[in-house]
XYZ file of C-alpha atoms in Angstrom:
605
model
C 13.439 -70.708 11.521
C 9.193 -70.357 10.814
C 7.798 -69.851 13.427
C 4.132 -72.429 14.259
C 0.837 -71.666 15.656
C -2.097 -73.841 17.399
C -3.614 -70.840 15.906
C -3.501 -67.614 13.329
C -5.260 -64.800 12.812
C -7.167 -65.850 9.918
C -8.341 -68.983 11.534
C -9.513 -67.140 14.797
C -11.778 -64.459 12.688
C -13.434 -67.054 10.807
C -14.090 -69.676 13.152
C -15.335 -67.045 15.708
C -18.129 -65.924 12.314
C -18.507 -69.480 11.852
C -19.572 -70.486 15.963
C -22.165 -67.577 16.556
C -22.998 -68.498 12.968
C -24.475 -71.439 14.368
C -26.499 -70.131 16.975
C -28.563 -67.774 14.706
C -26.604 -64.740 14.827
C -25.777 -62.520 11.063
C -22.593 -61.381 10.489
C -22.860 -57.463 10.577
C -20.187 -56.009 8.053
C -16.290 -55.017 9.675
C -17.935 -51.055 9.665
C -15.264 -47.911 9.050
C -12.780 -47.252 11.250
C -14.271 -42.737 11.107
C -17.275 -43.594 13.052
C -19.669 -41.283 10.850
C -22.560 -41.361 13.541
C -20.376 -40.643 16.865
C -19.449 -36.647 17.469
C -17.283 -37.986 20.434
C -14.512 -39.917 18.884
C -12.144 -39.348 16.054
C -11.555 -42.874 15.438
C -13.775 -46.399 16.531
C -12.618 -47.163 19.767
C -14.282 -50.122 20.156
C -16.510 -53.173 18.483
C -19.538 -52.347 20.432
C -19.050 -48.313 19.235
C -21.423 -48.325 16.238
C -23.521 -50.212 17.124
C -24.857 -48.123 19.641
C -28.371 -46.958 18.369
C -29.618 -50.496 18.907
C -27.786 -51.125 21.887
C -30.293 -47.860 23.149
C -33.100 -48.715 21.957
C -33.320 -48.858 17.784
C -33.807 -52.229 15.829
C -31.124 -53.038 13.774
C -31.768 -54.260 10.564
C -30.808 -57.024 11.088
C -31.946 -58.955 14.320
C -31.571 -59.565 17.789
C -28.988 -61.257 17.837
C -25.259 -60.177 15.761
C -21.923 -60.742 15.454
C -18.613 -59.874 13.553
C -14.855 -58.521 13.578
C -14.263 -55.108 14.102
C -10.683 -53.420 13.375
C -10.606 -50.173 16.286
C -7.913 -47.298 16.622
C -7.202 -45.917 19.605
C -4.117 -43.559 20.368
C -5.361 -42.935 24.362
C -2.706 -44.684 25.248
C 0.262 -44.355 22.752
C 2.923 -43.677 25.263
C 2.761 -47.726 25.397
C 3.572 -48.922 22.199
C 6.688 -50.659 22.532
C 5.281 -52.928 25.449
C 4.174 -56.726 25.317
C 0.738 -55.629 24.390
C -0.551 -52.497 23.377
C -1.929 -51.779 20.099
C -2.751 -48.829 18.456
C -4.798 -50.674 15.622
C -6.235 -54.249 16.993
C -9.625 -56.093 16.043
C -12.168 -57.438 18.705
C -14.300 -59.999 17.742
C -17.532 -59.243 18.487
C -20.998 -60.756 19.630
C -24.436 -59.225 21.006
C -28.170 -60.160 22.172
C -30.984 -57.000 21.197
C -32.828 -57.674 23.801
C -32.784 -61.452 22.721
C -31.112 -63.849 24.848
C -29.140 -62.796 28.503
C -26.746 -64.627 30.788
C -27.793 -68.833 31.864
C -27.179 -68.445 26.769
C -24.587 -66.216 27.090
C -22.083 -68.001 29.409
C -23.137 -71.458 27.789
C -22.000 -70.273 24.345
C -18.675 -68.481 25.755
C -17.453 -71.538 27.397
C -18.430 -73.837 24.438
C -16.686 -71.705 22.485
C -13.411 -71.681 24.639
C -13.634 -75.318 26.185
C -15.401 -77.199 22.926
C -12.943 -79.295 20.958
C -14.808 -78.034 17.985
C -13.314 -74.637 18.548
C -10.860 -73.193 20.599
C -10.496 -76.499 22.889
C -9.032 -75.245 25.927
C -8.943 -77.063 29.076
C -10.973 -76.029 31.371
C -8.685 -76.209 34.232
C -6.878 -73.646 32.339
C -8.827 -71.265 33.063
C -10.447 -68.412 35.086
C -13.568 -66.749 35.195
C -14.498 -63.749 37.527
C -17.653 -62.239 37.627
C -19.663 -59.338 40.136
C -18.897 -59.013 43.421
C -22.193 -56.395 44.406
C -22.004 -53.390 46.130
C -24.298 -50.723 47.485
C -25.913 -50.013 43.909
C -26.323 -53.578 42.441
C -26.284 -57.297 44.259
C -23.588 -59.966 43.853
C -23.604 -61.518 40.574
C -24.394 -65.190 41.161
C -26.126 -65.700 38.143
C -23.305 -65.442 36.420
C -21.515 -67.343 39.192
C -24.288 -70.028 38.611
C -24.203 -70.633 35.090
C -20.475 -71.171 34.783
C -20.753 -73.578 38.344
C -22.995 -75.735 36.034
C -20.753 -75.792 33.249
C -17.737 -77.921 35.511
C -16.128 -74.614 36.797
C -15.077 -74.619 40.680
C -14.849 -72.595 43.033
C -11.122 -72.094 43.046
C -11.267 -70.633 39.255
C -14.475 -68.295 39.731
C -13.262 -64.498 41.563
C -15.653 -62.466 42.767
C -14.673 -58.866 42.245
C -15.340 -55.646 42.898
C -16.842 -53.217 40.499
C -13.552 -51.003 39.311
C -12.912 -54.897 37.698
C -16.505 -56.221 36.864
C -19.030 -54.307 35.931
C -18.932 -52.005 32.252
C -20.830 -48.046 32.036
C -19.673 -44.606 32.076
C -19.480 -41.957 34.453
C -22.035 -39.870 32.078
C -24.817 -42.517 32.761
C -27.092 -44.584 30.066
C -26.991 -48.556 29.323
C -24.607 -50.162 31.986
C -24.022 -53.902 34.051
C -21.601 -56.764 35.889
C -19.910 -58.316 33.050
C -17.986 -61.680 34.130
C -14.432 -62.073 32.375
C -12.421 -65.565 30.638
C -9.049 -65.879 31.831
C -6.190 -68.150 30.311
C -3.810 -69.809 33.835
C -0.401 -68.895 32.255
C 1.429 -69.922 35.008
C 1.069 -70.311 38.916
C -0.386 -67.834 41.890
C 2.412 -65.635 43.272
C 0.719 -65.780 47.004
C -3.098 -67.578 48.282
C -4.709 -64.030 47.548
C -3.730 -63.483 43.545
C -6.671 -63.041 41.573
C -6.996 -62.169 37.960
C -6.613 -58.744 38.623
C -3.518 -59.652 39.897
C -0.664 -57.665 37.869
C 2.482 -60.764 38.312
C 0.770 -62.161 35.260
C -0.767 -65.155 35.893
C -3.875 -65.183 34.433
C -3.804 -63.741 31.000
C -7.623 -61.493 29.957
C -8.934 -63.820 27.154
C -13.179 -62.485 26.216
C -15.215 -59.970 28.239
C -18.953 -60.409 28.698
C -21.278 -57.767 29.306
C -24.706 -57.443 30.787
C -25.933 -54.562 30.063
C -29.004 -55.161 32.470
C -29.510 -50.680 33.963
C -29.648 -47.760 33.134
C -27.512 -45.345 35.131
C -29.915 -42.328 35.697
C -29.044 -38.659 37.901
C -31.655 -41.248 40.531
C -29.723 -44.450 40.335
C -29.437 -47.747 38.661
C -33.426 -48.490 36.556
C -33.458 -52.280 35.152
C -34.037 -52.301 31.390
C -36.873 -53.614 30.371
C -35.114 -55.470 27.867
C -31.134 -56.271 28.737
C -28.452 -56.522 26.592
C -25.916 -58.125 25.508
C -22.342 -56.987 24.441
C -19.034 -59.705 23.728
C -15.784 -58.786 22.717
C -12.525 -61.111 22.767
C -9.853 -59.164 20.882
C -8.138 -61.073 18.903
C -3.570 -59.384 18.968
C -4.668 -60.586 22.219
C -6.548 -64.121 22.489
C -3.545 -65.469 19.741
C -0.798 -64.228 22.627
C -2.457 -67.232 24.886
C -3.916 -69.280 23.307
C -0.835 -69.966 21.554
C 1.228 -69.160 24.360
C 3.126 -66.071 23.392
C 5.071 -63.717 24.767
C 4.503 -60.606 22.858
C 1.753 -58.952 20.052
C 4.947 -58.453 18.242
C 5.053 -62.764 18.407
C 1.253 -63.240 16.275
C 1.827 -64.250 12.389
C 0.107 -60.513 11.650
C 3.010 -59.640 12.831
C 6.214 -61.952 11.217
C 6.481 -61.506 7.776
C 6.734 -57.137 8.375
C 9.029 -57.838 11.377
C 11.722 -60.068 9.418
C 11.787 -57.266 6.738
C 12.641 -55.101 9.588
C 15.392 -57.269 11.354
C 16.896 -57.431 7.550
C 17.947 -53.958 7.033
C 18.276 -53.448 10.874
C 21.335 -56.094 10.725
C 22.720 -54.274 6.874
C 22.153 -50.823 7.928
C 24.263 -51.769 11.533
C 26.888 -54.486 10.682
C 29.651 -52.236 10.914
C 28.050 -51.783 14.215
C 27.602 -55.172 14.750
C 31.499 -56.359 13.891
C 32.865 -54.143 15.804
C 31.783 -53.524 19.244
C 29.800 -55.946 21.554
C 29.014 -53.676 23.996
C 27.516 -51.205 21.126
C 26.054 -53.946 19.792
C 23.746 -55.370 22.827
C 22.891 -51.546 23.568
C 21.679 -51.908 20.337
C 19.755 -54.475 20.789
C 17.739 -53.593 23.397
C 17.245 -50.956 22.239
C 16.647 -52.121 18.695
C 13.064 -54.233 20.784
C 11.043 -51.249 21.390
C 11.760 -48.986 18.719
C 11.386 -51.570 16.005
C 7.982 -52.310 17.951
C 6.669 -49.160 17.709
C 7.954 -48.583 13.927
C 5.675 -52.371 13.049
C 2.810 -50.524 15.277
C 2.300 -46.935 13.339
C 2.867 -48.098 9.750
C 0.780 -50.778 10.387
C -1.866 -48.255 12.054
C -1.293 -46.320 9.366
C -2.290 -48.506 6.781
C -5.265 -49.342 8.963
C -6.315 -46.559 8.250
C -5.752 -44.980 5.437
C -6.887 -48.581 3.743
C -10.695 -47.936 5.320
C -13.091 -47.232 3.341
C -13.942 -43.309 4.422
C -10.434 -42.681 3.272
C -8.768 -40.251 5.664
C -5.005 -38.278 4.695
C -2.107 -37.244 6.905
C -2.541 -33.024 8.022
C -2.962 -30.609 10.861
C -6.062 -31.334 12.766
C -8.439 -34.372 14.148
C -7.716 -37.472 12.938
C -5.856 -36.357 10.133
C -3.056 -35.293 12.901
C -3.218 -38.889 14.601
C -2.673 -39.616 11.129
C 0.703 -38.145 10.319
C 1.502 -38.356 14.310
C 2.262 -42.155 13.971
C 3.717 -42.122 10.384
C 6.018 -39.105 11.844
C 7.353 -40.907 15.174
C 7.597 -44.224 12.988
C 10.100 -42.535 11.011
C 11.868 -41.295 13.955
C 12.905 -44.587 15.479
C 13.963 -45.524 11.994
C 16.387 -42.763 11.457
C 17.217 -43.485 14.704
C 18.286 -47.183 13.557
C 19.692 -46.101 10.392
C 17.350 -47.466 8.498
C 16.377 -45.404 5.293
C 11.975 -43.956 4.996
C 12.715 -46.677 2.046
C 12.523 -49.404 4.915
C 9.138 -48.317 6.395
C 7.176 -48.753 2.547
C 8.163 -52.616 2.551
C 6.889 -52.774 5.762
C 3.712 -51.653 4.594
C 3.319 -53.502 1.328
C 3.561 -56.689 3.919
C 0.878 -55.288 6.146
C -1.355 -54.560 3.097
C -0.080 -57.860 1.712
C -0.826 -59.180 4.791
C -4.705 -57.924 5.868
C -5.528 -57.463 1.804
C -7.967 -60.721 2.572
C -9.684 -59.500 6.004
C -9.957 -55.817 4.914
C -10.871 -55.652 1.231
C -10.443 -51.762 1.450
C -6.608 -51.435 2.144
C -6.417 -53.416 -1.020
C -8.428 -51.061 -2.785
C -6.309 -48.127 -1.116
C -2.532 -49.593 -1.608
C -1.815 -47.136 -4.226
C -3.397 -44.432 -2.429
C -1.911 -45.517 1.032
C 1.985 -45.804 -0.862
C 2.191 -42.227 -1.870
C 0.523 -40.889 1.183
C 3.262 -42.450 3.745
C 5.407 -41.086 0.593
C 4.518 -37.486 0.362
C 4.424 -37.431 4.872
C 7.988 -38.835 4.952
C 9.616 -35.839 2.077
C 7.864 -33.260 4.537
C 9.007 -34.759 8.040
C 11.997 -35.674 6.980
C 13.551 -31.361 6.742
C 11.628 -31.386 9.981
C 13.532 -33.710 11.208
C 16.478 -32.912 10.352
C 15.962 -28.876 11.544
C 15.302 -31.456 14.626
C 18.938 -32.660 14.961
C 20.440 -29.463 14.348
C 18.584 -27.385 17.143
C 20.360 -30.295 19.185
C 23.608 -29.379 17.809
C 22.745 -25.747 18.823
C 21.669 -26.765 22.241
C 25.333 -28.253 23.275
C 27.036 -25.862 22.007
C 25.930 -23.950 24.358
C 25.303 -26.398 27.599
C 26.468 -29.518 28.839
C 24.022 -30.434 30.123
C 20.602 -30.572 27.575
C 17.396 -28.945 30.176
C 14.392 -30.955 30.930
C 12.400 -28.060 29.182
C 14.719 -27.782 26.237
C 14.216 -32.195 25.859
C 10.704 -32.188 25.509
C 10.856 -29.344 22.871
C 12.423 -31.822 20.444
C 10.251 -34.442 21.571
C 7.147 -32.127 21.185
C 8.408 -29.404 17.943
C 10.431 -32.348 15.688
C 8.817 -35.140 17.460
C 12.011 -36.808 19.118
C 11.245 -39.099 21.467
C 13.596 -38.633 24.632
C 15.616 -41.685 24.686
C 17.107 -40.380 20.766
C 17.637 -37.455 23.201
C 19.329 -39.372 25.692
C 21.492 -41.731 23.066
C 22.497 -39.029 20.962
C 23.701 -36.716 24.178
C 25.494 -39.927 25.209
C 27.168 -39.551 22.403
C 29.224 -36.589 23.172
C 28.914 -36.763 26.916
C 26.411 -35.046 27.849
C 24.074 -35.481 30.803
C 20.259 -34.478 29.650
C 17.654 -34.212 32.693
C 15.414 -36.547 32.843
C 13.487 -36.236 35.924
C 12.793 -32.276 34.154
C 11.354 -33.981 30.456
C 8.634 -36.333 32.869
C 7.758 -33.458 34.215
C 6.689 -30.957 31.512
C 5.525 -33.961 29.671
C 2.982 -34.976 32.265
C 2.009 -31.668 32.890
C 1.428 -31.800 29.271
C -0.591 -34.952 29.154
C -2.485 -33.307 31.676
C -3.689 -30.656 29.517
C -3.743 -32.786 26.632
C -6.291 -35.315 28.328
C -8.605 -32.747 29.788
C -8.264 -30.793 25.579
C -9.853 -34.273 24.509
C -11.640 -35.825 27.170
C -15.118 -35.316 25.287
C -12.728 -36.118 21.813
C -11.089 -39.524 23.097
C -14.081 -40.973 25.741
C -14.780 -43.661 23.496
C -18.601 -45.963 23.693
C -21.744 -44.833 24.099
C -22.909 -41.614 21.692
C -24.581 -38.558 23.459
C -28.065 -38.330 22.690
C -27.947 -34.187 23.533
C -31.040 -33.135 21.248
C -28.349 -30.314 20.036
C -26.440 -33.239 18.971
C -29.181 -34.872 16.733
C -30.137 -31.329 15.351
C -26.542 -31.189 13.817
C -26.923 -34.484 12.840
C -29.669 -33.750 10.820
C -28.219 -30.359 9.072
C -24.888 -32.156 7.746
C -27.342 -33.971 5.920
C -29.240 -30.530 4.200
C -25.840 -29.484 3.996
C -24.555 -32.053 1.655
C -28.045 -32.296 -0.406
C -27.618 -28.456 -0.841
C -23.945 -28.909 -2.078
C -24.609 -31.175 -4.303
C -27.547 -28.983 -5.726
C -25.103 -25.410 -6.206
C -22.016 -26.654 -6.821
C -22.677 -30.109 -8.950
C -23.721 -33.619 -8.848
C -20.766 -36.212 -7.568
C -19.299 -34.547 -3.998
C -19.036 -36.569 -0.367
C -18.969 -36.608 2.873
C -15.907 -37.333 3.722
C -15.642 -36.952 7.741
C -17.385 -35.880 10.003
C -17.836 -34.167 14.117
C -20.385 -32.721 15.955
C -20.034 -31.076 19.335
C -22.960 -29.254 21.423
C -21.959 -26.022 19.825
C -21.480 -26.916 16.239
C -21.064 -28.558 13.634
C -17.948 -29.671 11.039
C -18.179 -30.933 7.326
C -15.273 -32.587 5.360
C -16.617 -33.073 1.883
C -14.996 -33.993 -1.428
C -14.139 -30.626 -3.635
C -11.113 -29.461 -4.951
C -11.101 -25.645 -4.659
C -11.821 -23.108 -2.247
C -15.692 -22.096 -2.672
C -17.177 -18.888 -3.569
C -18.534 -15.990 -0.995
C -21.930 -16.599 -3.701
C -22.162 -20.181 -3.497
C -21.331 -20.341 0.277
C -24.536 -18.370 0.704
C -26.308 -20.284 -1.646
C -25.305 -22.918 0.264
C -26.669 -21.327 3.901
C -30.037 -19.987 2.159
C -30.791 -23.620 0.451
C -30.495 -25.232 3.552
C -32.882 -22.602 5.518
C -35.069 -22.973 3.481
C -35.942 -26.653 3.605
C -35.442 -26.158 7.596
C -38.451 -23.417 7.264
C -40.607 -26.163 5.161
C -41.292 -28.275 8.430
C -39.862 -31.387 5.977
C -40.798 -34.889 7.908
C -37.659 -37.341 8.870
C -38.505 -40.356 7.763
C -36.626 -43.431 7.360
C -37.263 -46.927 5.385
C -34.904 -50.326 5.814
C -34.470 -51.572 2.282
C -31.705 -53.241 0.826
C -28.505 -51.510 -0.843
C -29.539 -52.136 -4.610
C -33.162 -50.624 -4.087
C -31.575 -47.512 -1.793
C -29.321 -46.951 -4.990
C -31.375 -47.236 -7.920
C -33.601 -44.834 -5.666
C -30.875 -42.240 -5.889
C -29.565 -42.751 -1.942
C -26.524 -40.814 -1.216
C -23.711 -41.820 1.289
C -20.777 -44.559 2.121
C -21.806 -46.889 -0.072
C -19.743 -51.036 1.398
C -19.025 -52.817 3.776
C -20.108 -49.548 6.549
C -23.756 -50.472 6.998
C -24.381 -54.110 5.418
C -26.934 -55.874 2.878
C -29.721 -54.072 4.781
C -30.232 -49.869 4.428
C -31.874 -47.452 6.800
C -32.496 -44.637 4.646
C -33.240 -41.333 5.555
C -35.718 -38.530 4.253
C -36.311 -35.346 4.202
C -39.090 -34.704 1.736
C -37.827 -34.143 -2.246
C -34.449 -32.564 -0.760
C -32.612 -34.992 1.184
C -32.214 -38.512 0.342
C -29.244 -40.560 2.504
C -27.435 -43.715 4.234
C -27.770 -42.839 7.851
C -27.209 -44.953 11.173
C -27.563 -42.331 14.191
C -29.679 -40.037 15.488
C -31.825 -37.124 13.583
C -34.398 -34.821 14.252
C -39.027 -35.759 13.702
C -38.633 -32.038 11.137
C -36.857 -29.983 9.953
C -38.247 -27.358 11.661
C -36.638 -27.948 15.192
C -33.639 -27.134 14.060
C -33.603 -22.950 13.916
C -31.380 -20.796 12.006
C -28.161 -22.927 9.906
C -25.448 -21.165 9.856
C -22.620 -21.054 7.895
C -18.900 -20.077 9.937
C -16.525 -20.696 7.992
C -15.404 -22.789 4.862
C -11.448 -23.752 4.732
C -9.233 -26.705 3.313
C -9.057 -30.405 5.243
C -6.326 -31.704 2.916
C -5.594 -31.945 -0.795
C -9.238 -32.726 -2.346
C -10.837 -32.053 0.499
C -13.221 -28.701 1.858
C -14.259 -27.911 5.303
C -17.879 -26.489 6.708
C -17.779 -25.537 10.613
C -21.590 -24.138 10.844
C -23.591 -23.768 14.229
C -27.460 -23.626 14.109
C -28.760 -20.674 16.276
């Protein structure tokens, strides 16, 4: 029987944008999931991330009141995928005030959207709210509390919570401040001391208003001259709460793919379902998590590859993240005895589901399906090698050690659940505790290694990073002059030590070409070219010959940065004021990144 919903994803997206448009907010486009101006992350991990420069003080070309729906990719909690709420890909409904209105108005907007019959129409008695309780650094947020009470919120619906729950900011410093969260009350509290911070499930978060009113400095918190508002509502989690669902996989965007997957699993395992009730029950219990992993990973893969900036599976960076998602889905499919062709069907369902809200996913349909099929073909060989390795292990031992189980996981992509199941069928035990120890050691090393890459949030304003980012403009212009027009950026990653720049080209560069490119960049640096920008329409930018990723990334009004007559490029990131500030440009390495994409690594000395 087809499920009915109080509100669907399409309806919630539309309602959010219409509401904030009625409050004089400019609707900005969904930016790429590949951040172009933030070197700290592989993907856009939060709705506010593309707006970092404007939260730090830059003027936004569309004004001081903004709203949008932003696609995000977050892989830090990939091991939680399969539970009721975590998703690798998700959408954030966001609104911002850049030095315009503040707490009183933001709370009034939030209250109206949640409770008005014209909008979500949630009864006030079904809601709860939290505000910052205050500490030695910042006072109790009575302004926010008073604002909520002015709309009829009762004291037993309003909770003062500590910094851990109701403060947003980075340990490294920058804009920060208290926040106020909104919750739907799902069931009675577990005790008199229960608050929205309790994990009993009584409260489900639906929205968060962040009041950026301070700048964190080495000397403490300093009030911002123009405080900002940054609000965020997770589309998927909001749909769970509003519709009274139990998991994210029950929302409408998953249903077509879920039905196709369930049918395929039932057909592939028909004999087991018919002959062994006990095995059927165990299989169905396992199927819940494994099917969720498949659905999540295929959907996220489609959102990544269906972006305005194409990403292909590879062995590094965001390509590696994409490869891991695809291969994890394939491992689960094998365990459920379904073929990779079923995963292609699921991809088609998700492309169809998102083609209206994400136009690029429709344009990239052929690309997505071809890359998935190629990756399935490549990994099938590795997967079979893993099965053979498993057979070798059990031929020599009566128990699979934790180290061996982790090797199967890390090298061949076998989740511990699959190793345990395969071992159980042979009457062999698995040292799961030893696996957990090895896994935790691996997780800690990965977290340490990726701390800078997966931090998320505010981008650093290190002058070294700014200079290297500026150098990428000169590099792209030089590539077009040496190799011929039509070279396009395919991605970049910048740290304080080096830049890594991916660009469209189908062969290895000769040493003479690299020398010319390096020389050309350094010539422009020595000229001391002034770096300036102008705001203009996309049409004007194209007419002037500006290069960059046109489309939805920048909106209708764009910033075009110029460096003399050498470089003219769309961008929204930080830049030096003059090329003479950059130093000497040195190309360290040129290599293949993926099919049709080359990579240059370079430094400034």
